[in-house]
Coordinates of C-alpha atoms and ligand atoms in Angstrom, one line a residue:
M19 CA -0.1 0.3 -0.4
T20 CA 1.0 3.3 -0.8
A21 CA 1.6 6.0 2.0
H22 CA -1.0 9.1 1.6
S23 CA 1.3 12.2 0.5
I24 CA 2.3 9.8 -1.9
P25 CA 0.7 9.2 -5.4
A26 CA -0.2 5.6 -6.5
H27 CA 2.1 6.8 -10.0
A28 CA 5.1 7.1 -8.2
Q29 CA 7.5 4.5 -10.4
L30 CA 9.7 3.9 -6.9
T31 CA 8.1 3.8 -3.3
L32 CA 11.2 2.8 -0.4
P33 CA 11.2 3.4 3.3
A34 CA 13.2 5.8 5.1
P35 CA 13.9 3.6 8.3
A36 CA 15.2 5.7 11.4
K37 CA 18.5 4.6 13.7
L38 CA 19.1 4.3 17.3
N39 CA 23.0 5.1 18.6
L40 CA 22.9 2.2 21.0
M41 CA 25.6 3.6 22.8
L42 CA 27.7 7.2 21.5
H43 CA 30.9 7.5 23.1
I44 CA 33.1 10.7 22.5
L45 CA 37.2 10.0 22.5
G46 CA 38.1 13.6 21.5
R47 CA 37.9 16.7 19.7
R48 CA 40.0 16.6 16.2
A49 CA 41.7 20.0 14.8
D50 CA 38.7 20.9 12.5
G51 CA 36.7 21.2 15.5
Y52 CA 34.8 17.8 14.5
H53 CA 35.1 15.3 17.6
E54 CA 36.1 11.4 16.9
L55 CA 33.3 9.1 18.5
Q56 CA 32.8 5.4 18.6
T57 CA 28.9 4.4 18.0
L58 CA 26.9 1.6 17.2
F59 CA 24.3 1.9 14.9
Q60 CA 21.2 -0.2 14.8
F61 CA 18.1 0.2 12.1
L62 CA 13.9 0.4 13.3
E63 CA 11.2 -1.5 11.3
H64 CA 9.9 2.5 11.4
G65 CA 10.4 5.5 9.2
D66 CA 9.9 7.7 6.6
E67 CA 8.5 6.6 2.9
L68 CA 9.7 7.9 -0.4
G69 CA 8.1 8.0 -4.0
F70 CA 10.4 8.8 -6.5
S71 CA 9.2 8.9 -10.3
T72 CA 11.5 10.0 -13.4
R73 CA 11.8 13.2 -15.3
Q74 CA 12.8 14.6 -18.6
D75 CA 13.5 17.5 -18.2
G76 CA 16.3 17.5 -15.0
V77 CA 14.5 19.5 -12.8
I78 CA 14.3 17.6 -9.1
Q79 CA 11.2 18.5 -7.4
L80 CA 10.5 17.9 -3.8
H81 CA 6.5 18.1 -3.8
T82 CA 5.9 17.5 0.0
E83 CA 7.1 20.6 2.0
I84 CA 8.7 20.0 5.5
S85 CA 7.7 23.3 7.7
G86 CA 11.3 25.4 8.6
V87 CA 12.9 23.4 5.9
P88 CA 13.3 25.2 2.7
H89 CA 12.9 23.3 -0.5
D90 CA 16.3 23.7 -1.3
S91 CA 17.6 23.1 1.2
N92 CA 16.0 19.9 2.3
L93 CA 18.4 17.0 2.3
I94 CA 16.1 14.8 0.0
V95 CA 16.9 17.6 -2.6
R96 CA 20.6 18.1 -1.8
A97 CA 21.0 14.4 -1.9
A98 CA 19.1 14.1 -5.6
R99 CA 21.3 17.3 -7.0
Q100 CA 24.4 16.1 -5.6
L101 CA 24.2 12.9 -7.6
Q102 CA 22.5 14.1 -10.2
N103 CA 25.6 16.7 -10.9
A104 CA 28.3 13.8 -10.2
S105 CA 27.3 11.3 -12.4
G106 CA 26.6 13.9 -15.3
C107 CA 22.9 12.5 -15.3
S108 CA 20.4 14.2 -17.6
L109 CA 17.4 12.8 -15.9
G110 CA 15.6 14.5 -13.0
A111 CA 13.1 13.4 -10.4
D112 CA 9.5 14.3 -8.7
I113 CA 9.7 13.1 -5.2
W114 CA 7.0 12.6 -2.4
L115 CA 8.0 12.2 1.1
E116 CA 6.0 10.5 4.0
K117 CA 7.4 12.0 7.3
R118 CA 6.4 10.1 10.4
L119 CA 9.8 10.7 11.9
P120 CA 10.2 14.0 14.6
M121 CA 13.1 16.2 13.5
G122 CA 15.9 16.5 15.4
G123 CA 15.4 13.8 17.6
G124 CA 18.5 11.7 16.8
I125 CA 17.0 8.8 15.3
G126 CA 18.4 10.5 11.7
G127 CA 15.4 11.2 9.7
G128 CA 17.0 13.7 7.5
S129 CA 20.3 11.5 7.1
S130 CA 17.8 8.5 6.5
D131 CA 16.0 10.3 3.8
A132 CA 19.1 11.5 2.0
A133 CA 20.6 7.8 1.7
T134 CA 17.2 6.5 0.4
T135 CA 17.0 9.3 -2.3
L136 CA 20.8 8.6 -3.3
L137 CA 20.0 4.8 -3.5
G138 CA 16.5 5.1 -5.2
L139 CA 17.7 7.5 -7.9
N140 CA 20.9 5.3 -8.2
H141 CA 18.4 2.7 -8.9
L142 CA 15.5 4.7 -11.1
W143 CA 18.3 6.4 -13.1
Q144 CA 20.0 3.3 -13.2
L145 CA 22.9 4.9 -12.5
G146 CA 24.8 1.2 -11.5
W147 CA 26.9 3.0 -8.3
D148 CA 28.1 1.1 -6.1
E149 CA 27.1 1.5 -2.1
E150 CA 31.2 2.6 -1.6
R151 CA 30.5 5.6 -3.9
L152 CA 27.2 6.6 -2.6
A153 CA 28.4 6.2 1.0
T154 CA 31.3 9.4 -0.1
L155 CA 28.8 11.3 -1.9
G156 CA 26.8 10.7 1.3
L157 CA 29.2 11.9 3.9
G158 CA 29.3 15.7 2.2
L159 CA 25.6 15.6 3.3
G160 CA 25.8 14.7 7.0
A161 CA 28.0 11.8 9.3
D162 CA 25.0 9.5 9.6
V163 CA 24.0 9.4 6.1
P164 CA 26.5 6.8 4.6
V165 CA 25.3 4.1 7.4
F166 CA 22.4 4.6 5.9
V167 CA 23.4 3.8 2.1
R168 CA 25.7 0.5 3.1
G169 CA 22.1 -0.3 5.4
R170 CA 24.0 -2.5 7.8
A171 CA 23.9 -2.2 11.8
A172 CA 27.1 -0.4 12.1
F173 CA 30.0 -0.4 14.8
A174 CA 31.1 3.5 13.5
E175 CA 34.2 5.2 14.3
G176 CA 35.6 8.7 13.2
V177 CA 32.9 11.1 12.8
G178 CA 30.9 7.9 11.9
E179 CA 32.6 7.0 8.3
R180 CA 34.5 4.2 9.5
L181 CA 31.7 1.3 9.8
Q182 CA 32.2 -1.8 10.9
A183 CA 29.2 -4.1 10.2
V184 CA 27.7 -6.0 13.2
E185 CA 25.5 -9.0 13.6
L186 CA 23.0 -7.7 17.1
A187 CA 20.7 -8.9 19.1
E188 CA 17.3 -7.5 17.3
P189 CA 14.7 -6.5 20.8
W190 CA 11.6 -4.3 20.2
Y191 CA 12.4 -1.0 20.7
L192 CA 10.3 1.7 22.8
V193 CA 11.3 5.0 21.9
A194 CA 10.3 8.0 23.3
I195 CA 9.8 11.6 22.0
P196 CA 10.1 14.4 24.3
Q197 CA 8.8 17.3 22.4
V198 CA 12.3 19.3 21.9
S199 CA 14.1 19.9 18.8
I200 CA 17.8 19.2 20.3
S201 CA 20.6 21.4 18.0
T202 CA 23.7 18.6 17.5
A203 CA 26.0 22.0 17.1
E204 CA 25.4 23.0 20.9
V205 CA 25.4 19.9 22.4
F206 CA 28.8 19.1 20.9
A207 CA 29.6 22.7 22.0
D208 CA 29.2 22.4 25.4
P209 CA 32.1 22.9 28.0
E210 CA 31.0 20.4 29.9
L211 CA 30.8 17.7 27.2
T212 CA 33.0 14.5 28.3
R213 CA 35.4 14.3 25.5
N214 CA 38.2 11.6 26.9
T215 CA 36.1 8.5 26.7
P216 CA 38.9 5.5 26.4
A217 CA 38.7 3.8 23.0
I218 CA 37.6 0.2 23.4
T219 CA 37.0 -2.2 20.6
V220 CA 33.4 -3.5 18.9
R221 CA 34.7 -7.1 20.3
S222 CA 35.0 -5.3 24.2
L223 CA 31.8 -3.6 24.1
P224 CA 31.3 -3.2 28.2
E225 CA 28.1 -5.1 30.0
G226 CA 24.8 -3.1 29.0
G227 CA 26.3 -1.8 25.8
G228 CA 27.9 1.1 26.6
H229 CA 27.1 4.7 27.5
N230 CA 25.8 7.8 25.8
D231 CA 28.3 10.8 26.2
C232 CA 25.7 13.5 25.3
Q233 CA 23.2 12.6 27.7
P234 CA 24.2 14.2 30.7
V235 CA 24.7 17.5 28.6
V236 CA 21.1 17.2 27.1
E237 CA 19.3 16.0 30.6
K238 CA 21.0 19.3 32.1
R239 CA 20.0 21.5 29.5
Y240 CA 16.2 20.0 28.5
P241 CA 14.1 18.7 31.7
E242 CA 11.9 17.1 28.7
V243 CA 14.6 14.4 28.2
R244 CA 15.3 14.3 31.9
N245 CA 12.1 13.8 32.6
A246 CA 11.3 10.8 29.3
L247 CA 14.3 8.6 30.9
N248 CA 12.7 9.0 34.8
L249 CA 9.5 7.4 33.3
L250 CA 10.8 4.6 31.1
N251 CA 13.8 4.4 33.6
K252 CA 11.0 2.6 36.1
F253 CA 10.2 0.0 33.4
V254 CA 13.4 -0.6 31.7
L255 CA 17.3 0.5 31.4
A256 CA 16.5 4.0 29.2
K257 CA 19.1 5.6 26.8
M258 CA 19.1 8.3 24.5
T259 CA 20.1 8.2 20.9
G260 CA 22.5 10.4 19.3
T261 CA 22.5 14.2 20.5
G262 CA 18.9 13.2 21.5
A263 CA 16.1 14.3 22.3
C264 CA 14.9 10.1 21.7
V265 CA 14.7 8.1 24.5
F266 CA 14.9 4.2 24.2
G267 CA 15.1 0.8 26.1
S268 CA 14.6 -2.9 24.6
F269 CA 12.2 -5.4 24.9
P270 CA 11.9 -9.2 24.4
N271 CA 8.9 -8.7 22.2
Q272 CA 6.5 -6.5 21.0
G273 CA 3.6 -6.7 23.8
D274 CA 6.1 -6.1 26.3
A275 CA 7.2 -2.7 24.8
D276 CA 3.1 -1.9 23.8
K277 CA 2.3 -2.5 27.4
V278 CA 5.1 0.1 28.5
S279 CA 4.2 2.7 25.6
R280 CA 0.6 2.8 27.0
Q281 CA 1.7 4.1 31.0
L282 CA 3.4 6.7 29.4
P283 CA 1.4 9.8 29.6
A284 CA 0.4 12.0 26.7
T285 CA 2.8 14.5 27.3
L286 CA 5.5 11.9 25.7
P287 CA 4.5 10.6 22.5
S288 CA 6.1 7.2 21.7
F289 CA 6.2 4.1 18.7
V290 CA 7.3 0.6 19.2
A291 CA 9.6 -1.1 16.5
R292 CA 11.4 -4.0 15.6
G293 CA 15.6 -3.2 15.6
C294 CA 16.9 -4.7 12.8
N295 CA 20.6 -5.5 11.3
R296 CA 19.4 -4.8 7.7
S297 CA 18.3 -1.6 6.4
P298 CA 14.7 -1.8 5.4
V299 CA 15.6 -0.1 2.0
H300 CA 18.1 -2.4 0.9
L301 CA 15.6 -5.5 1.7
Q302 CA 13.1 -3.5 -0.7
L303 CA 15.5 -2.8 -3.6
E304 CA 16.6 -6.3 -3.5
K305 CA 13.3 -7.8 -4.0
L306 CA 12.7 -5.4 -6.5
V307 CA 16.6 -6.4 -8.1
S308 CA 15.8 -10.4 -8.1
E309 CA 11.4 -9.9 -9.6
G310 CA 13.2 -7.7 -12.2
N311 CA 15.6 -10.7 -13.5
A312 CA 12.8 -13.4 -12.6
Ligands
SUD411 C1 26.0 12.6 16.7 C2 25.2 12.1 15.6 C3 25.1 10.5 16.2 O1 24.7 9.8 15.1 O2 24.4 12.5 16.1 P1 22.5 12.9 15.5 O3 22.6 14.0 15.0 O4 22.0 11.4 15.2 O5 22.0 13.0 16.8 C4 25.5 12.6 14.6 O6 26.4 11.8 14.4 C5 25.8 13.8 14.0 O7 26.0 14.2 13.0 P2 25.8 14.7 12.0 O8 23.8 15.2 12.3 O9 25.8 15.1 10.5 O10 26.5 16.3 12.4 P3 26.1 17.8 11.7 O11 24.4 18.4 11.8 O12 26.9 17.9 10.6 O13 26.8 18.8 12.7 C6 26.3 19.9 13.1 C7 28.0 20.0 14.2 O14 27.9 19.5 15.5 C8 28.9 19.4 15.7 N1 29.8 17.6 15.5 C9 29.1 17.0 14.5 C10 29.4 15.9 14.6 C11 30.6 15.5 15.4 N2 31.2 13.6 14.8 N3 31.5 16.3 16.0 C12 31.0 17.5 16.1 O15 31.6 18.3 17.0 C13 29.6 20.4 14.8 O16 30.2 21.4 15.2 C14 28.8 20.3 13.9 O17 29.2 21.5 12.7
ADP412 N1 14.5 15.5 4.4 C1 14.7 16.3 5.9 N2 13.9 15.3 7.2 C2 14.0 15.8 8.3 N3 15.6 16.6 8.9 C3 15.8 17.4 7.1 C4 15.4 17.3 6.1 N4 16.2 18.1 4.9 C5 16.9 18.8 6.6 N5 16.9 18.8 7.8 C6 17.3 19.4 8.3 O1 17.8 18.6 9.6 C7 17.5 18.9 10.6 C8 18.0 17.4 11.7 O2 17.1 16.1 11.0 P1 16.8 14.6 11.9 O3 17.5 14.0 11.0 O4 15.7 14.9 12.0 O5 17.5 15.2 13.0 P2 18.5 14.1 14.1 O6 19.6 14.3 12.8 O7 18.9 14.5 15.4 O8 18.5 12.9 13.8 C9 16.3 18.9 10.9 O9 16.1 19.9 11.9 C10 16.1 19.7 9.6 O10 16.5 21.7 9.9

């Protein structure tokens, strides 16, 4: 079934899943001001959805407005134009977006939209770019774009560009969405941020899966996030993802996660989704390719 913002005549409809940072350690600061991280990414079976159709006139037109994000700044449009320029493709695209993920929530909606655009247009325009090339292009749009392009749960280092695929348990997650938007830049600029966590290896992940160095800074600045963590911690070990605002806990099955979700106050929206090691967008593209070859 096609989501309602996406017309039935769209040639290709693909998911743009959310991600969680199951841990996020900050190891240091580079000369250019960016922070060296170690983080563990896993995807969720929940996200935005994008529709694409080829245009012959070369125009890139996103038909869905996101409030506060001008058309030309939208990561979808920027990703499409960069791929068009870098590949020398003369085709354009009509694009529609079903936006479900909260913005500035640390669950990667914008980066995932950009990655799905790169993967979708590579397919539709028949460019034949491999994931390595798409991920390199994606890194220029945001540090989290490469992991979405690669589509495998990963231990990431550097600013998120050095990826090592990992096989993790795939529990159900309850993700609560405090009603604040947090600026990543502001969190990284905080003088109280811990910036010297010792490096670990993926094999020596601490008991409990590691922590998030951004969490204390965000908890201090945003009572909404602190309250959400306190509420969720009554039921399960709760952590923040990325630079916030979303917080999450894991459960062995959907029923247990739903039960806790129903006990959260109406002021704290939430959703329940399965964690997955393969991105839903890759599974769908593989299906399309195998059907095409059948
Ligand atoms: C830290 C993560 C973990 O997933 O946070 P979330 O954005 O998902 O919450 C991401 O890697 C975020 O990546 P991304 O979202 O691309 O960051 P940007 O918008 O480029 O960063 C905004 C600003 O934050 C600072 N910044 C960002 C990433 C980083 N590794 N070190 C930094 O110091 C820089 O000042 C940068 O200008
Ligand atoms: N397609 C898009 N979806 C979401 N945000 C976008 C998009 N294009 C540009 N942005 C901008 O990127 C910012 C961060 O986006 P998002 O990925 O939702 O947050 P986070 O990185 O915290 O997970 C937004 O606040 C918005 O200004």
